[in-house]
Tab-separated table of C-alpha atoms in Angstrom:
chain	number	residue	atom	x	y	z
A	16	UNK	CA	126.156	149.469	126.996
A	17	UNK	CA	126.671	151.057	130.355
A	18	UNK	CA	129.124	149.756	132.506
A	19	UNK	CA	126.644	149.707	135.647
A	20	UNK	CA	126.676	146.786	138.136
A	21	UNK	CA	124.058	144.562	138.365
A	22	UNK	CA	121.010	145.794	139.938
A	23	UNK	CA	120.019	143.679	143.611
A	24	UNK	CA	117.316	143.341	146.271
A	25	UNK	CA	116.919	146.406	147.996
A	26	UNK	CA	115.186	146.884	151.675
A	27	UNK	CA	111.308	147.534	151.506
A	28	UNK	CA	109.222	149.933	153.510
A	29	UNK	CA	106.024	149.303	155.193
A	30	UNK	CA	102.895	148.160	153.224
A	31	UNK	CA	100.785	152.303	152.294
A	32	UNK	CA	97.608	152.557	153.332
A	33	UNK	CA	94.854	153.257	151.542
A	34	UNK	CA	92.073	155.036	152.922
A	35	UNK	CA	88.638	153.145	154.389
A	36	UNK	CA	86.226	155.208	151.884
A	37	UNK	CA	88.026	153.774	148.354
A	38	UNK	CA	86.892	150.929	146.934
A	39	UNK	CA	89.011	147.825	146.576
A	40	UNK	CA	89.450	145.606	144.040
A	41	UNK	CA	87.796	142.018	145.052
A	42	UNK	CA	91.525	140.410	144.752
A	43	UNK	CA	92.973	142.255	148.231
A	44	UNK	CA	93.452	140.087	150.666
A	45	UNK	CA	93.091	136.823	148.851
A	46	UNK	CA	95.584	134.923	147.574
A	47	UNK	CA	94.743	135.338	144.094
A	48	UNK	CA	91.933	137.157	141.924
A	49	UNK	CA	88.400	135.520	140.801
A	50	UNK	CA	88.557	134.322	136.983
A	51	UNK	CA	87.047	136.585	134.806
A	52	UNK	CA	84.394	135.302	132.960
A	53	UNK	CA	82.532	138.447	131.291
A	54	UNK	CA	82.574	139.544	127.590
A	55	UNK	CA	85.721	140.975	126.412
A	56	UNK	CA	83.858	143.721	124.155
A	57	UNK	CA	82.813	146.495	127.143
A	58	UNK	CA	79.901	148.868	127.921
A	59	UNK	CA	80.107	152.269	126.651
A	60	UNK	CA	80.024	153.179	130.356
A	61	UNK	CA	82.154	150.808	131.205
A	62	UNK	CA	84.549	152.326	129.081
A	63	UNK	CA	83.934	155.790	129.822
A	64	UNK	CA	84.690	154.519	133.917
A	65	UNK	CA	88.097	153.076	131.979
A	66	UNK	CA	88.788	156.349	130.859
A	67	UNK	CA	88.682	157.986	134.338
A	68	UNK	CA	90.870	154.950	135.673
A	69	UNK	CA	93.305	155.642	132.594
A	70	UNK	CA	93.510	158.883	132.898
A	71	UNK	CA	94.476	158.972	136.855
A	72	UNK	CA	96.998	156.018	136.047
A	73	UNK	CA	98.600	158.415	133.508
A	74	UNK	CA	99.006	161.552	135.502
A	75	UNK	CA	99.870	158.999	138.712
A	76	UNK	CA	102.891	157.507	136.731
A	77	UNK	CA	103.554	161.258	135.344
A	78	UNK	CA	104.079	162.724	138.629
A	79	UNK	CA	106.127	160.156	140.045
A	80	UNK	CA	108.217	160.749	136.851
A	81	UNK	CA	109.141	164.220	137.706
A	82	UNK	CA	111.102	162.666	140.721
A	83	UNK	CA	113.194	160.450	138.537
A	84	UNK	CA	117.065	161.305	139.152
A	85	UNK	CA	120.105	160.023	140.494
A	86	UNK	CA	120.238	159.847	144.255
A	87	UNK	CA	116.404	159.259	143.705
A	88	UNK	CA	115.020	155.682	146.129
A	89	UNK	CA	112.303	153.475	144.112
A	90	UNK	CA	110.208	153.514	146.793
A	91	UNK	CA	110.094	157.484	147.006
A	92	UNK	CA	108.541	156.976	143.352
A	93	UNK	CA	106.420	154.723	144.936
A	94	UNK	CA	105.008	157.115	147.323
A	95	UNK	CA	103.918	159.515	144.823
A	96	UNK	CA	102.286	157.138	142.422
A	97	UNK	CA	100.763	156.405	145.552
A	98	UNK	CA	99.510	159.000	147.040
A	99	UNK	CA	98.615	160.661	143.840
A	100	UNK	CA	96.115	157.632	142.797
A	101	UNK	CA	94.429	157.768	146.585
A	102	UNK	CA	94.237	161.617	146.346
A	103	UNK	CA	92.032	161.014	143.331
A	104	UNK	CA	90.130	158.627	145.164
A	105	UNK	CA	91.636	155.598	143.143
A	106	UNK	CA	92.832	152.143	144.627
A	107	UNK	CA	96.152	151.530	143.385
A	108	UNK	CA	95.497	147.770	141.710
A	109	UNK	CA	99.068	146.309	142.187
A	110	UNK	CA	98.952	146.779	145.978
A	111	UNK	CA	97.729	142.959	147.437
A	112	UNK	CA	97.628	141.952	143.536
A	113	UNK	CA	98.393	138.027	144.661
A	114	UNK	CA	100.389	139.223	147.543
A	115	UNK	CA	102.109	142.246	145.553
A	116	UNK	CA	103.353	144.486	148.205
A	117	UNK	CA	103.931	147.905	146.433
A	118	UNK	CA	101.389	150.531	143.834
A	119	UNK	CA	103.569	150.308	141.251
A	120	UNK	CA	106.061	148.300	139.680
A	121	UNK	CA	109.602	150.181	139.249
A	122	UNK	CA	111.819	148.035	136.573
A	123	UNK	CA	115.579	148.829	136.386
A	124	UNK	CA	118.226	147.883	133.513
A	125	UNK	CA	117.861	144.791	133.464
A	126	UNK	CA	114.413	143.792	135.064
A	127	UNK	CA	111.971	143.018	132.537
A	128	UNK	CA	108.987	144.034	134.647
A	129	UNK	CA	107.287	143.527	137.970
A	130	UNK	CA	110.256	145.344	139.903
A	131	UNK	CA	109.260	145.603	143.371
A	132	UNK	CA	109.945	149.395	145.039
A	133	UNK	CA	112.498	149.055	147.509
A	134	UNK	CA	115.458	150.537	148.740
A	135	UNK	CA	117.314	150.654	145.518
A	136	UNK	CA	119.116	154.454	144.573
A	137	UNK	CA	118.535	154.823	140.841
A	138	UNK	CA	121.808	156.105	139.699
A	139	UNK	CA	123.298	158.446	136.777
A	140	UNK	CA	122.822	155.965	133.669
A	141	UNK	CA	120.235	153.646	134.815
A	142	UNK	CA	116.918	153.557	132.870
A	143	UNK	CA	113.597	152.479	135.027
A	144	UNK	CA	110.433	151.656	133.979
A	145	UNK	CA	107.213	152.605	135.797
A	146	UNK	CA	103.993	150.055	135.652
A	147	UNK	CA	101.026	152.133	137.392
A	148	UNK	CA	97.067	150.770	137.289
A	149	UNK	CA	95.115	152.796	138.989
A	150	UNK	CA	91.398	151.450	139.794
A	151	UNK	CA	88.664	153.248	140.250
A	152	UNK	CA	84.672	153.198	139.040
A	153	UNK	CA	84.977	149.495	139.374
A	154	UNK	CA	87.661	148.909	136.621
A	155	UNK	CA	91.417	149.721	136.207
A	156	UNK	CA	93.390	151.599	134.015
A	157	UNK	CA	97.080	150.560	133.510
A	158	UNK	CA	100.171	151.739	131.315
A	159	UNK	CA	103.672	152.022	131.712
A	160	UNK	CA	106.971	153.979	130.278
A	161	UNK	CA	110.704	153.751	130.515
A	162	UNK	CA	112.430	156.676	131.689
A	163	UNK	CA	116.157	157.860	131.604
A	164	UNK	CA	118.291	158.691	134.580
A	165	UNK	CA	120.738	161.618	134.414
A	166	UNK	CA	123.278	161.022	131.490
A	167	UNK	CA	122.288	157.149	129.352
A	168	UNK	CA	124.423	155.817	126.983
A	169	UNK	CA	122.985	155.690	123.392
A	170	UNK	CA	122.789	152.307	122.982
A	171	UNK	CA	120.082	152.188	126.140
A	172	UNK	CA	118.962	155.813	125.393
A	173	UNK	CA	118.128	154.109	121.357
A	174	UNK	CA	116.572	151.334	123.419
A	175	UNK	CA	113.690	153.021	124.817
A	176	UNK	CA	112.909	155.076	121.656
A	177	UNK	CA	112.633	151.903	119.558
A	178	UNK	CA	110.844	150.618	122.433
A	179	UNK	CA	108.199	153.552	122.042
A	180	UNK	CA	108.248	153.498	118.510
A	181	UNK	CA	107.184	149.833	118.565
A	182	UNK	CA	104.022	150.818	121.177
A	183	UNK	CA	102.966	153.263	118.599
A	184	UNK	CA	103.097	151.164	115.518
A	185	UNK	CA	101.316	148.337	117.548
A	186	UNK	CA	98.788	150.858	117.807
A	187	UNK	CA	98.302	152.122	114.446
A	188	UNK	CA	97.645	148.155	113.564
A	189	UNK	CA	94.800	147.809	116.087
A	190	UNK	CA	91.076	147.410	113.256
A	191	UNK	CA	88.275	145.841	113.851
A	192	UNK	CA	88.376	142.204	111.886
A	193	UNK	CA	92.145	141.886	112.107
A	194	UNK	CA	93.349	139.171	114.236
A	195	UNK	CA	95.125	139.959	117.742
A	196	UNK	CA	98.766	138.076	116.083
A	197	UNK	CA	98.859	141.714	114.172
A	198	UNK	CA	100.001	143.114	116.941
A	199	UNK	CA	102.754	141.115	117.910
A	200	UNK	CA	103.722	140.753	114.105
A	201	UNK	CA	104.713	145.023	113.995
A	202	UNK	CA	106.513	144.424	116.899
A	203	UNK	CA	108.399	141.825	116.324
A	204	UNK	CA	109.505	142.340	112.555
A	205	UNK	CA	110.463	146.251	113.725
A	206	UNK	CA	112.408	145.016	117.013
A	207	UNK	CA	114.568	142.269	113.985
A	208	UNK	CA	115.565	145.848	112.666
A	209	UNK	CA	118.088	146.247	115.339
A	210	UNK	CA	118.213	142.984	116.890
A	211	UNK	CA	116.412	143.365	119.538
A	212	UNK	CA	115.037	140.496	121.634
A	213	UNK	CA	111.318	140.504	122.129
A	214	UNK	CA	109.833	139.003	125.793
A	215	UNK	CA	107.638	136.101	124.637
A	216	UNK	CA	106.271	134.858	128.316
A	217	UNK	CA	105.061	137.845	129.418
A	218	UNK	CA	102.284	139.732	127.580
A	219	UNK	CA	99.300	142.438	126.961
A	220	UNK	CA	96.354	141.142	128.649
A	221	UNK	CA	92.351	142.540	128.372
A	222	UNK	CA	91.576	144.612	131.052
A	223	UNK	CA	88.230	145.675	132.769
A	224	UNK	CA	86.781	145.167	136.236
A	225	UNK	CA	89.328	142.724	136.040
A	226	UNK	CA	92.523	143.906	136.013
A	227	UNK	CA	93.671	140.733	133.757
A	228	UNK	CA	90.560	139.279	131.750
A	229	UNK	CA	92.389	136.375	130.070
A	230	UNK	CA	92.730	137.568	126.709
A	231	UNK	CA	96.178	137.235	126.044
A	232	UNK	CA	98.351	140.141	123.917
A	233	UNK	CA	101.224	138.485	122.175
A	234	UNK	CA	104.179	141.021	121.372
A	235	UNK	CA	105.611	138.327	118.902
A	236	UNK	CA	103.972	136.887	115.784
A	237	UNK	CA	102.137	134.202	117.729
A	238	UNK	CA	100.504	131.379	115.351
A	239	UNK	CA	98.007	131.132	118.445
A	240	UNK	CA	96.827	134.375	118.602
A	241	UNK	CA	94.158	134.616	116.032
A	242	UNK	CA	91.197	135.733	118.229
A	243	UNK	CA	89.478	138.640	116.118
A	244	UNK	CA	89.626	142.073	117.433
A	245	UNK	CA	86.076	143.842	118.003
A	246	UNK	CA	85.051	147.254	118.721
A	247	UNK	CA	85.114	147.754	121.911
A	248	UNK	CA	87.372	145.271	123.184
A	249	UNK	CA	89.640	146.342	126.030
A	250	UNK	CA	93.298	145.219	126.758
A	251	UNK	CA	97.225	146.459	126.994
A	252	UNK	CA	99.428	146.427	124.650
A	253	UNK	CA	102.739	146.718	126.544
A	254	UNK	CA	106.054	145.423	124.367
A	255	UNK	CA	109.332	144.378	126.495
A	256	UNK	CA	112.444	144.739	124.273
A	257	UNK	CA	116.074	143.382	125.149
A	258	UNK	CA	119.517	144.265	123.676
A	259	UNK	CA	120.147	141.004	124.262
A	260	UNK	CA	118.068	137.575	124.825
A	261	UNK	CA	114.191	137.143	125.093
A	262	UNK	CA	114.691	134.269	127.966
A	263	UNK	CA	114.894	135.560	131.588
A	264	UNK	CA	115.134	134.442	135.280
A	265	UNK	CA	113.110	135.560	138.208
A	266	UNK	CA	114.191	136.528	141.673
A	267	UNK	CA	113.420	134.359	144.857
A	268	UNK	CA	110.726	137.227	145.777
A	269	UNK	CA	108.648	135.475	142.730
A	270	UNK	CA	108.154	138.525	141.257
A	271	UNK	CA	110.913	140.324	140.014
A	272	UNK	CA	111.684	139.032	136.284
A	273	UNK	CA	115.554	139.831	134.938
A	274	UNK	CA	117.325	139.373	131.700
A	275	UNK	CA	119.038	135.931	131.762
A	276	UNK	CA	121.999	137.814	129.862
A	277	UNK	CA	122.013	140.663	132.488
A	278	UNK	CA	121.244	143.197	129.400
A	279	UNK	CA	118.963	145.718	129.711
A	280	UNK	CA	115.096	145.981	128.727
A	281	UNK	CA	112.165	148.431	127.826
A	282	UNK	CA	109.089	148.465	128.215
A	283	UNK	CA	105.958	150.731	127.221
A	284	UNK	CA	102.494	150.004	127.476
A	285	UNK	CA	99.023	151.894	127.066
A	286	UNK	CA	95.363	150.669	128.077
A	287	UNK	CA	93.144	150.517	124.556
A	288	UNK	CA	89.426	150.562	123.259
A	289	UNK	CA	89.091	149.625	119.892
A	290	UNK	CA	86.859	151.965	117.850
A	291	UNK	CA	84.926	151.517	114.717
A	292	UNK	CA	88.416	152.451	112.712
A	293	UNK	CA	90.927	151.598	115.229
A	294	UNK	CA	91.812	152.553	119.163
A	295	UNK	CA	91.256	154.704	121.118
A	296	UNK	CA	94.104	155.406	124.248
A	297	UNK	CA	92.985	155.268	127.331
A	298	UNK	CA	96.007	155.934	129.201
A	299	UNK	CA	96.335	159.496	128.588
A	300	UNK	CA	97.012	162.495	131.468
């Protein structure tokens, strides 16, 4: 594994503003969001307003991509996530998510997810994930991928493939009258191929007008997770795999989550609709 030191708190900017005329989510500026307590199988137009919010989220975390290099600040990626989503008259739903202070979540090496944008210089070697919801239309759109920096070593570099690969198999298991555990039971018996640890506490969720329904999306085989999947259900699936331990610790700003072995993580995620035969993304550019 790379020999890069340990990543730390960097020095954030002020809070981006969003402009008057786009709609907010009714989370901002309370402490936390109103509990969901709608259906978890959508609308058809519901879902065709998810696949406006999807596809902005996609080409939001696809531009802020193209800036990904060494020398490169998180919060520069920030700003383009940013700015893209407003351009396209979205609301970017992590900014004042329970006090969140950034649009998207940048994760380096070792942070499992929910890395704040900050100061931090990505350097030659690091790999970073990007977590971007964009919401617009009333409901969100969110998905996330794990991108290299200059020149990775192969054991990250294998990492985020396997990582990838273990999205798109989660995928392909997604039918109508299967129960939700399928999910995390691809993931989990391809991650045992190489050892990999699987993150257990944090999770897929459905997703709507409410950016986190309630369902819950195990990535492991969960004993627990035997709701039934329906067309038209809605959620993430978004796997976190470690070259080292599951378990993790969080920093004092109570958001950032880390590897409690230090070693580094992946993560990729993609909204979903389930279809008559399977799912749809809805996380496309």
């Amino acid at each position: 594994m790379s020999g890069q030191s340990l990543l730390v708190p960097g020095e954030l900017s002020p809070t981006r503003s969003v402009p008057g005329n786009i709609r907010r989510p009714e989370y901002v500026g309370k402490p936390a969001p109103t509990p969901y307590t709608g259906p978890e199988v959508q609308t058809p137009e519901t879902i065709e307003a998810m696949r406006v919010a999807g596809r902005i989220a996609a080409q939001a975390m696809a531009e802020a991509a193209k800036l990904i290099a060494p020398g490169v600040t998180t919060d520069e990626l920030d700003k383009v996530a940013h700015d893209y989503m407003c351009d396209h008259g979205a609301y970017p739903s992590t900014l004042g998510y329970r006090s969140f202070p950034k649009s998207l979540c940048t994760s380096v090496n070792e942070v499992i997810c929910h890395g704040i944008p900050d100061s931090t210089v990505l350097r030659d070697g690091d790999i970073v994930n990007l977590d971007v919801t964009a919401y617009i239309g009333g409901v969100h759109g969110d998905n996330n991928a794990t991108y290299l920096v200059g020149d990775v070593d192969e054991e990250s570099r294998l990492l985020v493939e396997r990582t990838r690969e273990s999205l798109n198999r989660a995928i392909k298991a997604v039918r109508p009258g299967r129960q939700i555990n399928i999910i995390g039971r691809v993931i989990e018996s391809y991650a045992k191929r190489f050892g990999y640890g699987v993150v257990r506490d944090f999770t897929g969720h459905g997703i709507n007008s409410s950016f986190h329904s309630g369902l819950i999306i195990p990535h492991y085989d969960s004993p627990h997770a035997t709701t039934v999947i329906q067309p038209g259900m809605t959620f993430t699936i978004e796997p976190m795999l470690t070259l080292g331990t599951h378990e993790y610790d969080m920093w004092d700003d109570g958001w950032t989550v880390v590897t409690k072995d230090r070693k580094r993580t992946a993560q990729f995620e993609h909204t979903l609709v389930v279809t008559e035969t399977g799912a749809e993304i809805l996380t496309l550019p």
